[in-house]
mmCIF file of C-alpha atoms in Angstrom:
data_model
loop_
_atom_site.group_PDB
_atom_site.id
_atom_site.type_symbol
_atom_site.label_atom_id
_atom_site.label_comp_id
_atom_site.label_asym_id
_atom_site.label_seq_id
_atom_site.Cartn_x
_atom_site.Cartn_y
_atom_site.Cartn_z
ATOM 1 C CA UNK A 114 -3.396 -18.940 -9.667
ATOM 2 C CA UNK A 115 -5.353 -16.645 -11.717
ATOM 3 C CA UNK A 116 -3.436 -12.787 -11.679
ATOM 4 C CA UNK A 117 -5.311 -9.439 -12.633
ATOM 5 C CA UNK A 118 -3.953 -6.124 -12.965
ATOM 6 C CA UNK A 119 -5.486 -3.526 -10.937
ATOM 7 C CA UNK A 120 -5.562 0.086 -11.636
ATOM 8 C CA UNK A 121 -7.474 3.610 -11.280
ATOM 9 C CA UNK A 122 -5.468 5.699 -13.622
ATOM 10 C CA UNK A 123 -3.480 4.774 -16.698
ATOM 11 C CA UNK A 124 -0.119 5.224 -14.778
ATOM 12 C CA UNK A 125 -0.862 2.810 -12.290
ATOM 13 C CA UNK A 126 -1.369 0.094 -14.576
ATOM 14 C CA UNK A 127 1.284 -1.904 -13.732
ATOM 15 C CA UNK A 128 1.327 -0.421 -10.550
ATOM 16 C CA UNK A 129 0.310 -3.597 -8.596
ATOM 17 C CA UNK A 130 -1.348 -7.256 -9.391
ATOM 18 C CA UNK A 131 -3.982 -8.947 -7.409
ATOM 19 C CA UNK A 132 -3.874 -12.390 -6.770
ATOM 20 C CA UNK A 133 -6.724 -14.825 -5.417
ATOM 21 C CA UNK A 134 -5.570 -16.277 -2.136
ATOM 22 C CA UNK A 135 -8.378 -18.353 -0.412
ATOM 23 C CA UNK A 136 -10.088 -16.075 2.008
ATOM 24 C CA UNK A 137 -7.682 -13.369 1.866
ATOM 25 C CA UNK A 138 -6.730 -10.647 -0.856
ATOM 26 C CA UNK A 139 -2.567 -10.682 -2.591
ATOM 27 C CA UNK A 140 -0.651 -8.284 -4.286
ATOM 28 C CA UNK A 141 2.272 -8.835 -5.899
ATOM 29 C CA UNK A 142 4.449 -5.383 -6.806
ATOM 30 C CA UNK A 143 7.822 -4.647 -8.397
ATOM 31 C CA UNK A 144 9.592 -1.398 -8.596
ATOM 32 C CA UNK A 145 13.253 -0.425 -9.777
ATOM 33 C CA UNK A 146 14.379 1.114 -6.308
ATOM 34 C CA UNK A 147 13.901 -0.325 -2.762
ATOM 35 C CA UNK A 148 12.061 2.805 -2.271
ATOM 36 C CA UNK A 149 9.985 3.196 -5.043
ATOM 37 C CA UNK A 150 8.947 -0.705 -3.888
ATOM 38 C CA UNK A 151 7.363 1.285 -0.839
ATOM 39 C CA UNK A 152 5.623 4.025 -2.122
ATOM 40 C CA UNK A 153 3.987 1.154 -4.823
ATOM 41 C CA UNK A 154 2.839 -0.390 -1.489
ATOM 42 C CA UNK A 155 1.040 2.506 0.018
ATOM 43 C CA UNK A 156 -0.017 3.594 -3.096
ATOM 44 C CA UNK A 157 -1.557 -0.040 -3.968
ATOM 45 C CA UNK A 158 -3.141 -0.042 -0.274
ATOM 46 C CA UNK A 159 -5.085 3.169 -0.942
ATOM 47 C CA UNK A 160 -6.209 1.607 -4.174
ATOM 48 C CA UNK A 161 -7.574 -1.515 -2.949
ATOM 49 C CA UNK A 162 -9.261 0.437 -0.329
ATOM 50 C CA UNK A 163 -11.510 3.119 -2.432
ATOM 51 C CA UNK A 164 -11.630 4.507 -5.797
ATOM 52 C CA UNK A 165 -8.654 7.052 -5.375
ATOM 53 C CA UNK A 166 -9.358 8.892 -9.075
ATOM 54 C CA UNK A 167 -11.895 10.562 -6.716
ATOM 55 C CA UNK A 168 -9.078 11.462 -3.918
ATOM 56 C CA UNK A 169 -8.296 14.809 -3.733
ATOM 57 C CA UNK A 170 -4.880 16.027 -2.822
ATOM 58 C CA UNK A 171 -6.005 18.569 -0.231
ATOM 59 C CA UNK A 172 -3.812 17.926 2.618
ATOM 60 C CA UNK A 173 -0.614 15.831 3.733
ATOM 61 C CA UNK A 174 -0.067 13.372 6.169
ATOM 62 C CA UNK A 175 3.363 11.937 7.750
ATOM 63 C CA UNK A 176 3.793 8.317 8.864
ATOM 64 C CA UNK A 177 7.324 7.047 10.401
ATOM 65 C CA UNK A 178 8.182 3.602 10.468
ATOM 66 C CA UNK A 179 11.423 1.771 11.790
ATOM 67 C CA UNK A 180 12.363 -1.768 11.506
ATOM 68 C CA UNK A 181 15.538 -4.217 11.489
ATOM 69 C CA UNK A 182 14.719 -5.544 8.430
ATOM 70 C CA UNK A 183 12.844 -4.704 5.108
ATOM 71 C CA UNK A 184 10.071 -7.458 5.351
ATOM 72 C CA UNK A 185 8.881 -5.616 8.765
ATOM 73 C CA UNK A 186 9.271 -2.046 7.361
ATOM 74 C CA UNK A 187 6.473 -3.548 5.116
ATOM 75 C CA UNK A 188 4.577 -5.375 7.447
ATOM 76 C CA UNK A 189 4.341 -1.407 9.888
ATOM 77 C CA UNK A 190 3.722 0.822 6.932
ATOM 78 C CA UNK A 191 0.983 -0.648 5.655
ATOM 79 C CA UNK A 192 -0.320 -1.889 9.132
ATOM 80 C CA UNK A 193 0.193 2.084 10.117
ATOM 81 C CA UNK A 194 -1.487 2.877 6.522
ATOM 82 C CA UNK A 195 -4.329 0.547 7.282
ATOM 83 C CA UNK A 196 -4.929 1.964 10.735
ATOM 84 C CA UNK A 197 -4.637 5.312 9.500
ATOM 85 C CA UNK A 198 -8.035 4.555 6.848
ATOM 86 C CA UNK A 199 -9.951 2.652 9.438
ATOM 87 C CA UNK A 200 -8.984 5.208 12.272
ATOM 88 C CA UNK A 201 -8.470 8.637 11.415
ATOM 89 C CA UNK A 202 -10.433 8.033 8.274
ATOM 90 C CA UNK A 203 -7.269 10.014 6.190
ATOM 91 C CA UNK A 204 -7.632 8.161 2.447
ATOM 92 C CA UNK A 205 -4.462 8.970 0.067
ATOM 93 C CA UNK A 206 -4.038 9.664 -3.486
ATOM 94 C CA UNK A 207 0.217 9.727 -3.633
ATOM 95 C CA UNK A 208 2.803 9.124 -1.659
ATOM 96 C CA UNK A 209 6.375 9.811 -1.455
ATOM 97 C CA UNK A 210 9.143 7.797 0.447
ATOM 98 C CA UNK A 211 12.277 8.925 2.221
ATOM 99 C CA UNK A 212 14.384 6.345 3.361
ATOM 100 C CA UNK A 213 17.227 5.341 5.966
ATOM 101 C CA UNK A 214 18.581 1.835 6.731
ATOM 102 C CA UNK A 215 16.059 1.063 9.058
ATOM 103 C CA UNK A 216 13.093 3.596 8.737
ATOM 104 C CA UNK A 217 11.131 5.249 6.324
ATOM 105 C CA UNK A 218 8.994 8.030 6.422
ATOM 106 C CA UNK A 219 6.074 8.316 3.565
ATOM 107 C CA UNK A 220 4.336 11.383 3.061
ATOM 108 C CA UNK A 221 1.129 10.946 1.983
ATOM 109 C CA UNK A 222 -1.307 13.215 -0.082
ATOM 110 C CA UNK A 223 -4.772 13.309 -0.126
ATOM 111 C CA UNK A 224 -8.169 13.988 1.971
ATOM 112 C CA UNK A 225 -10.493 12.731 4.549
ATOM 113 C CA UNK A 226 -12.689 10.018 3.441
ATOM 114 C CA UNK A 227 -16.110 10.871 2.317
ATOM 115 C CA UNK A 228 -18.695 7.578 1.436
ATOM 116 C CA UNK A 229 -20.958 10.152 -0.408
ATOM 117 C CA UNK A 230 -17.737 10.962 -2.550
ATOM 118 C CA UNK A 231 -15.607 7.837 -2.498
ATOM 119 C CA UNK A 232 -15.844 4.249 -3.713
ATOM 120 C CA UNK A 233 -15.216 2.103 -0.998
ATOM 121 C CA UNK A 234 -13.874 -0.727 -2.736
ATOM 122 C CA UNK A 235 -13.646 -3.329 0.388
ATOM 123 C CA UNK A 236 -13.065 -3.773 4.225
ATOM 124 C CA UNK A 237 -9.098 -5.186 4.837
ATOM 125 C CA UNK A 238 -8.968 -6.584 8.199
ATOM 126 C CA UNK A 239 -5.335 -6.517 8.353
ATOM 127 C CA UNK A 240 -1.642 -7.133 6.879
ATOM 128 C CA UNK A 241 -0.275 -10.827 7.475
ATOM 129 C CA UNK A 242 3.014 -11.873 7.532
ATOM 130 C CA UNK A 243 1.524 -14.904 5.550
ATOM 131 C CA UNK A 244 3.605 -15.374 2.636
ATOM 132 C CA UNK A 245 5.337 -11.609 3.151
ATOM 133 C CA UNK A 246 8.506 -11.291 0.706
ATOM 134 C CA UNK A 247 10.291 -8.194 0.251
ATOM 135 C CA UNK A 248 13.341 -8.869 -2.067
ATOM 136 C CA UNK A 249 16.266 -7.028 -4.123
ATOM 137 C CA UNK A 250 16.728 -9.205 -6.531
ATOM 138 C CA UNK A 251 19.130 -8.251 -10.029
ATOM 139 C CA UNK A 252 16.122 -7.009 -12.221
ATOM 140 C CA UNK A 253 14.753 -4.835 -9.119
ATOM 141 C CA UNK A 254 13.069 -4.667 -5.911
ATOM 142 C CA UNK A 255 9.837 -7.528 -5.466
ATOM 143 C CA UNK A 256 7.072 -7.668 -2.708
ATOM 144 C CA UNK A 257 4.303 -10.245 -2.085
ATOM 145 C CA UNK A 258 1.537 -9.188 0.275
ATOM 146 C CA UNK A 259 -1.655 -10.826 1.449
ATOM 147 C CA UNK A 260 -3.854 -8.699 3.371
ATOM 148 C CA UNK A 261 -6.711 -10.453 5.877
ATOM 149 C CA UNK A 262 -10.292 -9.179 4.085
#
């Protein structure tokens, strides 16, 4: 399957990949710390959703999330994160994670979402559990992700 990195800033560049999945939209991430594999998450969410060099940090949003296991922490923070977009309308440029066995909370930085000021990169319907790996494995923490588009 054909890969591409995605990025908006230099930093991010190996942030996230895309991968083609028929119909839908993947992402594979990797991150050194099982929180650091969440904040890539949100982060690469806000990415695939708009343009976020153009994302001001202007105010800060909280979202909880609590969940037996890691592959449904994932599946509600970015379902939460989605909703939040779509919703309220609340697009984010950072994030930061704090994290307890079975919740996290992610603090999110950014600004309400303007169309004369943003890119809106693409509509994502949802987050599927199609495919859905979160995994510690021993060179660091791994996620696969396909979101419905």
């Amino acid at each position: 399957m054909p890969t591409k990195t995605t990025a908006t800033h230099t930093e991010d560049a190996t942030l996230f990949r895309e991968f083609e999945h028929t119909g839908d939209l993947g992402i594979e991430l990797a991150a050194p710390t099982r929180g650091e594999l969440f904040r890539r998450a949100a982060i690469a969410l806000a990415s695939l959703l708009v343009e976020r060099a153009s994302v001001s940090a202007i105010e800060e949003r909280e979202i909880r999330v609590e969940a037996e296991a890691d592959l449904d922490l994932m599946h509600d923070l970015l379902t939460e994160l989605l909703s939040l977009f779509m919703v309220e309308g609340f697009i984010w440029h950072d994030a930061s994670v704090t994290e307890a066995d079975r919740s996290l909370c992610v603090t999110l930085v950014g600004e309400p979402f303007e169309p004369t000021r943003h890119e809106f990169r693409g509509e994502i319907k949802a987050v599927t559990y199609h495919q859905l790996t979160v995994e510690n494995s021993p060179v660091g923490w791994r996620a696969r992700i396909i979101f419905d588009i």
